Short mmCIF file of C-alpha atoms and ligand atoms in Angstrom, two decimals:
data_model
loop_
_atom_site.label_atom_id
_atom_site.label_comp_id
_atom_site.label_asym_id
_atom_site.label_seq_id
_atom_site.Cartn_x
_atom_site.Cartn_y
_atom_site.Cartn_z
CA MET A 1 131.40 22.40 27.25
CA THR A 2 134.85 24.11 27.07
CA ASP A 3 135.09 25.98 23.68
CA THR A 4 138.89 24.90 22.00
CA LYS A 5 139.07 28.49 20.60
CA LEU A 6 141.05 30.92 22.95
CA LEU A 7 139.29 34.12 21.51
CA LEU A 8 135.99 32.67 22.28
CA ARG A 9 136.66 31.87 25.70
CA ALA A 10 138.21 35.28 26.57
CA LEU A 11 135.27 36.99 25.15
CA ALA A 12 132.72 34.65 27.27
CA GLY A 13 134.63 36.14 30.35
CA GLU A 14 137.53 33.74 31.06
CA THR A 15 140.86 34.82 32.23
CA LEU A 16 143.68 32.66 30.28
CA PRO A 17 147.03 32.30 31.44
CA THR A 18 148.42 33.55 28.01
CA PRO A 19 145.63 36.14 26.10
CA PRO A 20 144.68 35.07 22.51
CA VAL A 21 146.13 37.77 19.99
CA TRP A 22 145.53 39.05 16.61
CA LEU A 23 146.03 42.38 14.99
CA MET A 24 143.71 44.96 13.43
CA ARG A 25 144.76 45.06 10.15
CA GLN A 26 146.74 42.35 10.02
CA ALA A 27 146.13 41.54 6.38
CA GLY A 28 147.59 44.99 4.81
CA ARG A 29 150.43 46.43 2.97
CA TYR A 30 153.28 45.46 5.62
CA LEU A 31 152.81 42.04 4.33
CA PRO A 32 154.96 41.55 0.83
CA GLU A 33 152.39 38.77 -0.02
CA TYR A 34 149.53 40.94 0.36
CA ARG A 35 151.25 43.56 -1.94
CA ALA A 36 151.59 40.79 -4.14
CA THR A 37 147.76 39.59 -4.25
CA ARG A 38 146.41 43.60 -4.21
CA GLU A 39 148.52 43.47 -7.60
CA GLN A 40 146.89 40.80 -8.70
CA ALA A 41 143.37 41.88 -8.08
CA GLY A 42 144.19 45.07 -10.11
CA SER A 43 142.59 47.77 -6.99
CA PHE A 44 141.77 47.40 -3.45
CA LEU A 45 137.92 47.52 -4.30
CA ASP A 46 138.25 44.72 -6.67
CA LEU A 47 140.32 42.88 -3.60
CA CYS A 48 137.42 43.15 -1.43
CA TYR A 49 135.20 42.00 -4.16
CA ASN A 50 137.03 39.02 -5.45
CA PRO A 51 136.30 36.02 -2.56
CA GLU A 52 138.95 34.10 -3.63
CA LEU A 53 141.71 36.78 -3.36
CA ALA A 54 140.30 38.06 0.02
CA ILE A 55 139.85 34.93 1.34
CA GLU A 56 143.90 34.31 0.29
CA VAL A 57 144.67 37.84 1.96
CA THR A 58 142.87 36.92 5.12
CA LEU A 59 144.88 33.71 5.34
CA GLN A 60 148.08 35.47 4.85
CA PRO A 61 149.00 36.39 8.24
CA ILE A 62 147.35 33.55 9.72
CA ARG A 63 149.88 31.26 8.07
CA ARG A 64 152.50 33.45 8.42
CA PHE A 65 152.01 33.80 12.56
CA GLY A 66 149.12 31.69 13.47
CA PHE A 67 147.10 34.83 14.95
CA ASP A 68 144.25 33.24 17.15
CA ALA A 69 141.51 35.32 14.73
CA ALA A 70 141.14 35.91 11.30
CA ILE A 71 139.39 39.27 10.61
CA LEU A 72 137.20 38.79 7.10
CA PHE A 73 139.02 41.30 4.33
CA ALA A 74 136.34 43.96 3.43
CA ASP A 75 136.38 47.40 4.02
CA ILE A 76 133.60 49.64 6.51
CA LEU A 77 133.09 51.67 3.44
CA LEU A 78 131.40 48.86 1.39
CA VAL A 79 128.21 49.65 3.03
CA PRO A 80 127.90 53.05 2.02
CA GLN A 81 128.65 51.86 -1.81
CA ALA A 82 126.15 49.44 -1.31
CA LEU A 83 123.83 52.08 -0.66
CA GLY A 84 124.52 53.78 -3.68
CA CYS A 85 127.40 56.39 -3.03
CA ASP A 86 130.42 56.59 -5.51
CA LEU A 87 133.29 55.18 -3.70
CA LYS A 88 137.04 54.80 -5.08
CA PHE A 89 140.23 54.78 -3.32
CA VAL A 90 142.86 56.97 -4.76
CA GLN A 91 146.30 55.65 -4.39
CA GLY A 92 148.40 57.29 -1.40
CA GLU A 93 145.38 59.39 -0.73
CA GLY A 94 142.61 57.24 0.47
CA PRO A 95 138.81 57.06 -0.20
CA ARG A 96 136.76 59.34 -2.03
CA LEU A 97 132.58 59.48 -2.08
CA SER A 98 130.26 61.27 -3.31
CA THR A 99 128.80 63.36 -0.51
CA ILE A 100 125.52 63.67 1.29
CA THR A 101 124.61 66.71 2.75
CA ASP A 102 120.69 67.16 3.18
CA GLU A 103 117.74 65.42 3.57
CA ALA A 104 117.36 64.89 -0.20
CA GLY A 105 120.54 63.11 -0.04
CA VAL A 106 119.75 60.67 2.60
CA ASP A 107 116.25 59.92 0.41
CA GLY A 108 118.27 59.42 -2.50
CA LEU A 109 119.95 56.50 -1.05
CA ALA A 110 119.36 52.89 -2.22
CA PRO A 111 116.89 50.68 -0.23
CA VAL A 112 118.71 48.76 2.45
CA GLU A 113 116.87 45.51 1.02
CA GLY A 114 119.01 46.19 -2.10
CA ILE A 115 122.53 45.99 -0.33
CA HIS A 116 123.12 42.60 -0.74
CA ASP A 117 123.29 42.63 -4.51
CA THR A 118 126.46 44.72 -3.89
CA LEU A 119 127.58 42.77 -1.00
CA SER A 120 127.23 38.99 -1.81
CA PRO A 121 130.66 38.74 -2.78
CA VAL A 122 131.80 39.60 0.77
CA TYR A 123 129.43 36.99 2.38
CA GLU A 124 130.66 34.16 0.11
CA THR A 125 134.36 35.21 1.28
CA VAL A 126 132.83 34.73 4.73
CA LYS A 127 131.43 31.27 3.84
CA GLY A 128 134.83 30.36 2.54
CA LEU A 129 136.84 31.37 5.37
CA SER A 130 134.67 29.68 7.51
CA GLU A 131 135.72 26.49 5.66
CA ALA A 132 139.09 27.21 5.37
CA LEU A 133 140.37 28.09 8.66
CA PRO A 134 142.45 26.21 11.11
CA LYS A 135 139.90 24.78 13.70
CA GLU A 136 141.55 26.92 16.45
CA THR A 137 141.24 29.99 14.67
CA THR A 138 138.31 32.17 15.22
CA LEU A 139 136.76 34.12 12.25
CA ILE A 140 135.81 37.62 12.82
CA GLY A 141 133.42 39.39 10.75
CA PHE A 142 133.17 43.48 11.01
CA ALA A 143 131.32 46.53 9.95
CA GLY A 144 131.95 50.47 10.70
CA ALA A 145 129.59 51.80 13.25
CA PRO A 146 127.08 54.41 11.73
CA TRP A 147 128.98 57.76 13.20
CA THR A 148 132.35 56.43 11.85
CA VAL A 149 130.54 55.51 8.49
CA ALA A 150 128.63 58.62 8.20
CA THR A 151 131.58 61.09 8.67
CA TYR A 152 133.04 59.71 5.39
CA MET A 153 129.48 59.54 3.53
CA VAL A 154 129.25 63.70 4.67
CA ALA A 155 132.79 64.70 3.99
CA GLY A 156 133.47 62.36 0.93
CA ARG A 157 136.85 61.39 2.47
CA GLY A 158 138.77 61.24 5.73
CA THR A 159 138.88 64.22 7.49
CA PRO A 160 141.11 65.38 10.13
CA SER A 161 138.54 66.17 12.77
CA GLN A 162 135.26 65.02 11.18
CA GLU A 163 133.98 68.41 10.86
CA PRO A 164 131.81 68.05 7.99
CA ALA A 165 130.02 65.38 9.58
CA ARG A 166 129.89 67.51 13.25
CA ARG A 167 128.69 70.56 11.51
CA MET A 168 125.89 68.47 9.82
CA ILE A 169 124.71 67.38 13.67
CA ALA A 170 124.43 71.18 14.55
CA GLU A 171 122.97 72.71 11.46
CA ARG A 172 121.06 70.07 9.99
CA PRO A 173 120.38 67.58 12.76
CA ASP A 174 117.20 65.83 11.32
CA ALA A 175 118.95 65.06 8.14
CA PHE A 176 122.00 63.76 10.07
CA GLY A 177 119.46 61.60 12.14
CA ARG A 178 118.11 60.29 8.98
CA LEU A 179 121.47 59.40 7.89
CA ILE A 180 122.38 57.48 10.88
CA GLU A 181 119.05 55.70 11.07
CA ARG A 182 119.76 54.34 7.39
CA VAL A 183 123.13 53.43 7.95
CA THR A 184 122.14 51.41 11.17
CA GLU A 185 119.45 49.52 9.51
CA ALA A 186 122.02 48.45 6.44
CA THR A 187 124.82 47.77 9.24
CA ILE A 188 122.21 45.49 10.81
CA ALA A 189 121.25 43.79 7.26
CA TYR A 190 125.01 43.60 6.54
CA LEU A 191 126.27 41.95 9.82
CA GLU A 192 123.15 39.33 9.91
CA LYS A 193 124.52 37.93 6.45
CA GLN A 194 128.10 37.56 7.68
CA VAL A 195 127.01 35.52 10.99
CA GLU A 196 124.61 33.43 8.67
CA ALA A 197 127.86 32.96 6.34
CA GLY A 198 129.87 31.58 9.19
CA ALA A 199 131.14 34.80 11.28
CA GLU A 200 131.87 33.53 14.77
CA VAL A 201 132.43 37.04 16.44
CA VAL A 202 131.47 40.60 14.99
CA LYS A 203 133.44 43.77 15.84
CA ILE A 204 132.20 47.28 15.19
CA PHE A 205 134.34 49.78 14.51
CA ASP A 206 133.77 53.37 15.90
CA SER A 207 137.06 55.00 14.85
CA TRP A 208 136.28 58.40 15.00
CA ALA A 209 134.06 58.18 18.42
CA GLY A 210 136.74 60.48 20.10
CA SER A 211 135.67 63.46 18.08
CA LEU A 212 132.03 63.58 19.12
CA ASN A 213 131.59 65.92 21.95
CA TRP A 214 129.99 64.80 24.88
CA SER A 215 126.56 65.91 24.31
CA ASP A 216 126.32 63.86 20.92
CA TYR A 217 128.14 60.96 21.91
CA GLU A 218 125.21 59.31 23.78
CA ARG A 219 123.01 59.63 20.49
CA TYR A 220 125.51 58.91 17.54
CA CYS A 221 127.85 56.70 19.38
CA ILE A 222 126.54 54.55 21.90
CA ALA A 223 122.70 54.38 20.82
CA PRO A 224 123.94 53.14 17.20
CA ASN A 225 126.04 50.63 18.83
CA ARG A 226 123.49 49.57 21.06
CA GLN A 227 120.84 49.15 18.59
CA ILE A 228 122.91 47.19 16.39
CA VAL A 229 123.75 44.56 19.22
CA GLU A 230 120.10 44.57 19.99
CA ALA A 231 118.95 43.50 16.64
CA LEU A 232 121.81 40.59 16.56
CA ARG A 233 121.13 39.33 19.85
CA ALA A 234 117.29 38.97 19.19
CA ARG A 235 118.54 36.17 16.54
CA TRP A 236 121.84 35.17 18.15
CA PRO A 237 121.43 35.62 21.85
CA HIS A 238 124.90 34.45 22.41
CA LEU A 239 127.05 36.13 19.79
CA PRO A 240 130.53 37.52 21.15
CA ILE A 241 130.52 41.02 19.91
CA ILE A 242 133.25 43.82 20.09
CA GLY A 243 132.68 47.24 20.24
CA PHE A 244 135.80 49.85 19.49
CA PRO A 245 134.43 53.42 20.33
CA ARG A 246 138.00 54.45 19.63
CA GLY A 247 139.27 57.73 21.71
CA ALA A 248 136.37 57.51 23.98
CA GLY A 249 138.37 58.36 26.70
CA THR A 250 135.96 57.88 30.17
CA GLY A 251 133.14 57.41 27.99
CA TYR A 252 134.48 53.84 27.30
CA GLU A 253 132.85 53.12 30.57
CA ALA A 254 129.51 54.14 29.20
CA PHE A 255 129.77 52.49 26.15
CA ALA A 256 130.73 48.84 27.76
CA GLU A 257 127.54 49.52 30.38
CA ALA A 258 125.08 50.58 27.70
CA THR A 259 125.89 48.84 24.78
CA GLY A 260 125.72 45.13 25.48
CA VAL A 261 129.03 44.33 23.80
CA SER A 262 130.89 41.61 24.94
CA ALA A 263 134.37 43.28 24.87
CA VAL A 264 135.47 47.07 24.36
CA ALA A 265 138.51 47.44 22.32
CA LEU A 266 140.93 49.60 23.64
CA ASP A 267 142.96 52.64 21.89
CA SER A 268 146.47 53.07 22.77
CA SER A 269 145.61 55.95 24.99
CA VAL A 270 143.44 54.03 27.65
CA ASN A 271 145.71 53.27 30.96
CA PRO A 272 145.39 49.19 31.54
CA ALA A 273 145.65 50.29 35.13
CA TRP A 274 142.50 52.21 34.73
CA ALA A 275 140.71 49.73 32.61
CA ALA A 276 141.68 46.83 34.77
CA GLU A 277 139.74 48.31 37.71
CA ARG A 278 136.32 49.73 35.64
CA LEU A 279 135.96 47.68 32.58
CA GLN A 280 137.59 44.43 33.14
CA PRO A 281 135.25 43.18 36.02
CA LYS A 282 132.20 43.58 33.48
CA LEU A 283 133.46 42.50 30.18
CA CYS A 284 136.36 41.34 28.36
CA VAL A 285 138.53 44.00 27.08
CA GLN A 286 141.29 44.11 24.01
CA GLY A 287 144.26 46.12 22.93
CA ASN A 288 145.99 48.39 23.32
CA LEU A 289 149.89 48.71 22.17
CA ASP A 290 150.83 51.47 20.21
CA PRO A 291 151.24 50.75 16.55
CA LEU A 292 154.28 52.18 16.34
CA ALA A 293 156.05 49.55 18.33
CA MET A 294 155.64 47.41 15.41
CA VAL A 295 157.82 49.79 13.38
CA ILE A 296 160.32 50.39 16.11
CA GLY A 297 160.62 46.96 17.37
CA GLY A 298 163.33 45.90 20.23
CA ASP A 299 163.28 46.82 23.55
CA PHE A 300 160.29 48.97 23.11
CA LEU A 301 158.21 46.74 21.90
CA VAL A 302 159.15 44.18 24.60
CA ASN A 303 158.71 46.43 27.28
CA GLU A 304 155.38 47.70 26.29
CA THR A 305 154.05 44.62 25.25
CA ARG A 306 154.91 42.88 28.90
CA LYS A 307 153.13 46.19 30.71
CA ILE A 308 150.34 45.69 28.59
CA VAL A 309 150.03 41.88 29.37
CA ASP A 310 150.87 42.29 32.94
CA GLY A 311 148.28 45.18 33.39
CA PHE A 312 145.65 42.73 31.96
CA SER A 313 146.39 39.70 33.26
CA GLY A 314 143.88 39.49 36.24
CA GLY A 315 140.59 39.32 33.95
CA PRO A 316 139.41 38.29 30.18
CA PHE A 317 141.84 40.03 27.73
CA ILE A 318 142.76 39.71 24.05
CA PHE A 319 146.16 41.28 23.01
CA ASN A 320 145.92 43.44 20.02
CA LEU A 321 147.08 46.84 18.76
CA GLY A 322 145.30 50.10 19.78
CA HIS A 323 144.78 50.96 15.98
CA GLY A 324 145.67 48.93 12.90
CA ILE A 325 149.18 48.11 11.94
CA THR A 326 150.91 50.37 9.84
CA PRO A 327 152.32 49.92 6.15
CA ASP A 328 155.94 50.67 7.67
CA ALA A 329 155.82 47.94 10.14
CA ASP A 330 158.52 45.23 9.78
CA PRO A 331 156.82 41.72 10.21
CA LYS A 332 159.73 40.44 12.04
CA ASN A 333 158.22 42.80 14.66
CA VAL A 334 155.09 40.68 14.68
CA GLU A 335 157.46 37.35 15.60
CA LEU A 336 159.01 39.37 18.39
CA LEU A 337 155.37 40.25 19.73
CA LEU A 338 154.14 36.66 19.42
CA ASN A 339 157.07 35.31 21.35
CA THR A 340 157.04 38.05 23.78
CA ILE A 341 153.25 37.15 24.44
CA ARG A 342 153.24 33.44 23.87
CA GLY A 343 156.89 32.59 25.21
O1 CP3 B 1 141.92 44.49 9.75
C1 CP3 B 1 141.86 43.95 8.83
O2 CP3 B 1 142.72 43.00 8.31
C2 CP3 B 1 140.89 43.45 8.05
C3 CP3 B 1 140.49 44.68 6.86
C4 CP3 B 1 140.04 45.93 7.25
C5 CP3 B 1 140.45 46.89 6.30
N1 CP3 B 1 139.89 48.07 6.54
C6 CP3 B 1 140.97 46.72 5.04
C7 CP3 B 1 142.04 47.78 4.11
C8 CP3 B 1 139.33 46.71 8.17
C9 CP3 B 1 138.71 45.76 9.14
C10 CP3 B 1 139.17 47.79 7.84
C11 CP3 B 1 138.30 48.93 8.23
C12 CP3 B 1 138.46 50.36 8.24
N2 CP3 B 1 138.21 50.88 7.00
C13 CP3 B 1 138.15 51.24 8.85
C14 CP3 B 1 138.00 51.05 10.56
C15 CP3 B 1 139.59 50.74 11.39
C16 CP3 B 1 140.14 51.75 11.49
O3 CP3 B 1 141.02 51.77 10.65
O4 CP3 B 1 139.98 53.10 12.18
C17 CP3 B 1 138.30 52.65 8.28
C18 CP3 B 1 138.10 54.02 9.04
C19 CP3 B 1 138.22 52.29 7.19
C20 CP3 B 1 138.46 53.10 6.08
C21 CP3 B 1 139.28 53.13 5.12
N3 CP3 B 1 139.86 52.13 4.46
C22 CP3 B 1 140.63 54.44 5.10
C23 CP3 B 1 140.20 55.50 5.72
C24 CP3 B 1 141.81 53.65 4.25
C25 CP3 B 1 142.64 54.36 3.54
C26 CP3 B 1 143.91 54.48 4.68
C27 CP3 B 1 144.72 53.60 4.44
O5 CP3 B 1 145.15 52.90 5.45
O6 CP3 B 1 145.38 53.24 3.04
C28 CP3 B 1 141.34 52.15 3.71
C29 CP3 B 1 141.67 51.24 3.03
C30 CP3 B 1 142.08 49.84 3.68
N4 CP3 B 1 141.36 49.18 4.00
C31 CP3 B 1 143.64 49.25 3.23
C32 CP3 B 1 143.28 47.78 4.01
C33 CP3 B 1 144.28 47.16 4.02
C34 CP3 B 1 144.80 49.78 2.77
C35 CP3 B 1 144.45 49.84 1.27
C36 CP3 B 1 145.29 49.27 0.04
O7 CP3 B 1 145.56 48.32 0.19
O8 CP3 B 1 145.84 50.50 -0.70
#
């Protein structure tokens, strides 16, 4: 039985003549139609919790470009919000959350059973998408990994080197361990509901894995990712799962071996020659064009894209960027990218 969906075939380990392609943040501010719908919703969070409009923005890049996958429109910070943290997005500045600094803060979080009251519109979005998508398009659900989500819960905002969370590991390890446990448990419950609602693949974003020092990497990146994979596979043994320990460097190898993910998403610093030798024989890889290519376009985009497609042509591969597409990217460059990959 061969799946008709290219993305699922790559995730199952098949080497394809033309790789499936989608882009992180493919629904976003570089698209005028996204900006219009966001305006209509009122705010970014209102958009996340409005199934009709969240479905619309998820579908926009599929209609325009025909990507092989659609990723649920939501945000990794909805989980802390559902656990009782105050959350707002300040225009031009990014997220602001109430902070957790000690054990009392962790114990004051809402119980995991209650998160679905807040998050149920997201499940409705997933369900609507699973009905609305073209039959060749794969639906990806997602969550943040516990370490990355915790960095925002501790600092109350994005930080350049995640220092507040790394300090908490050093100074209050018990409280930090409890925070990671609580977020892990909530993440499992959240992803289970997404799969029940129709997500065919899940991706776990550990966007700040690269700021953990080597001796904390196993405990706060690999172990929670593994725990999430194991819990999901206990219910769905064949569920494809993409891990993204961004910035992990050589740590990608241990991540790929220890977590049980079906694929690892590579950031743009990873050399395809290294990954083709060390990772691709064991699992599918995804990546890893520099997002700047989507701003620059032209020969730079074409040449860098060809190097990546050639570098990964010997094994299972999904084309993507090394991180999200930025608001200053030109949608015309997405056309150029797709023509370069698909011919
Ligand atoms: O990829 C997609 O198209 C699906 C939707 C998606 C969003 N955020 C929408 C979004 C996904 C998968 C995310 C994940 C996410 N959110 C991550 C992990 C991936 C990564 O980029 O490293 C992180 C760290 C966040 C937290 C977050 N959300 C920050 C720090 C910000 C502000 C910075 C920024 O880019 O503005 C957001 C906002 C956000 N999430 C936007 C979108 C489309 C922009 C909000 C807007 O419309 O103003």
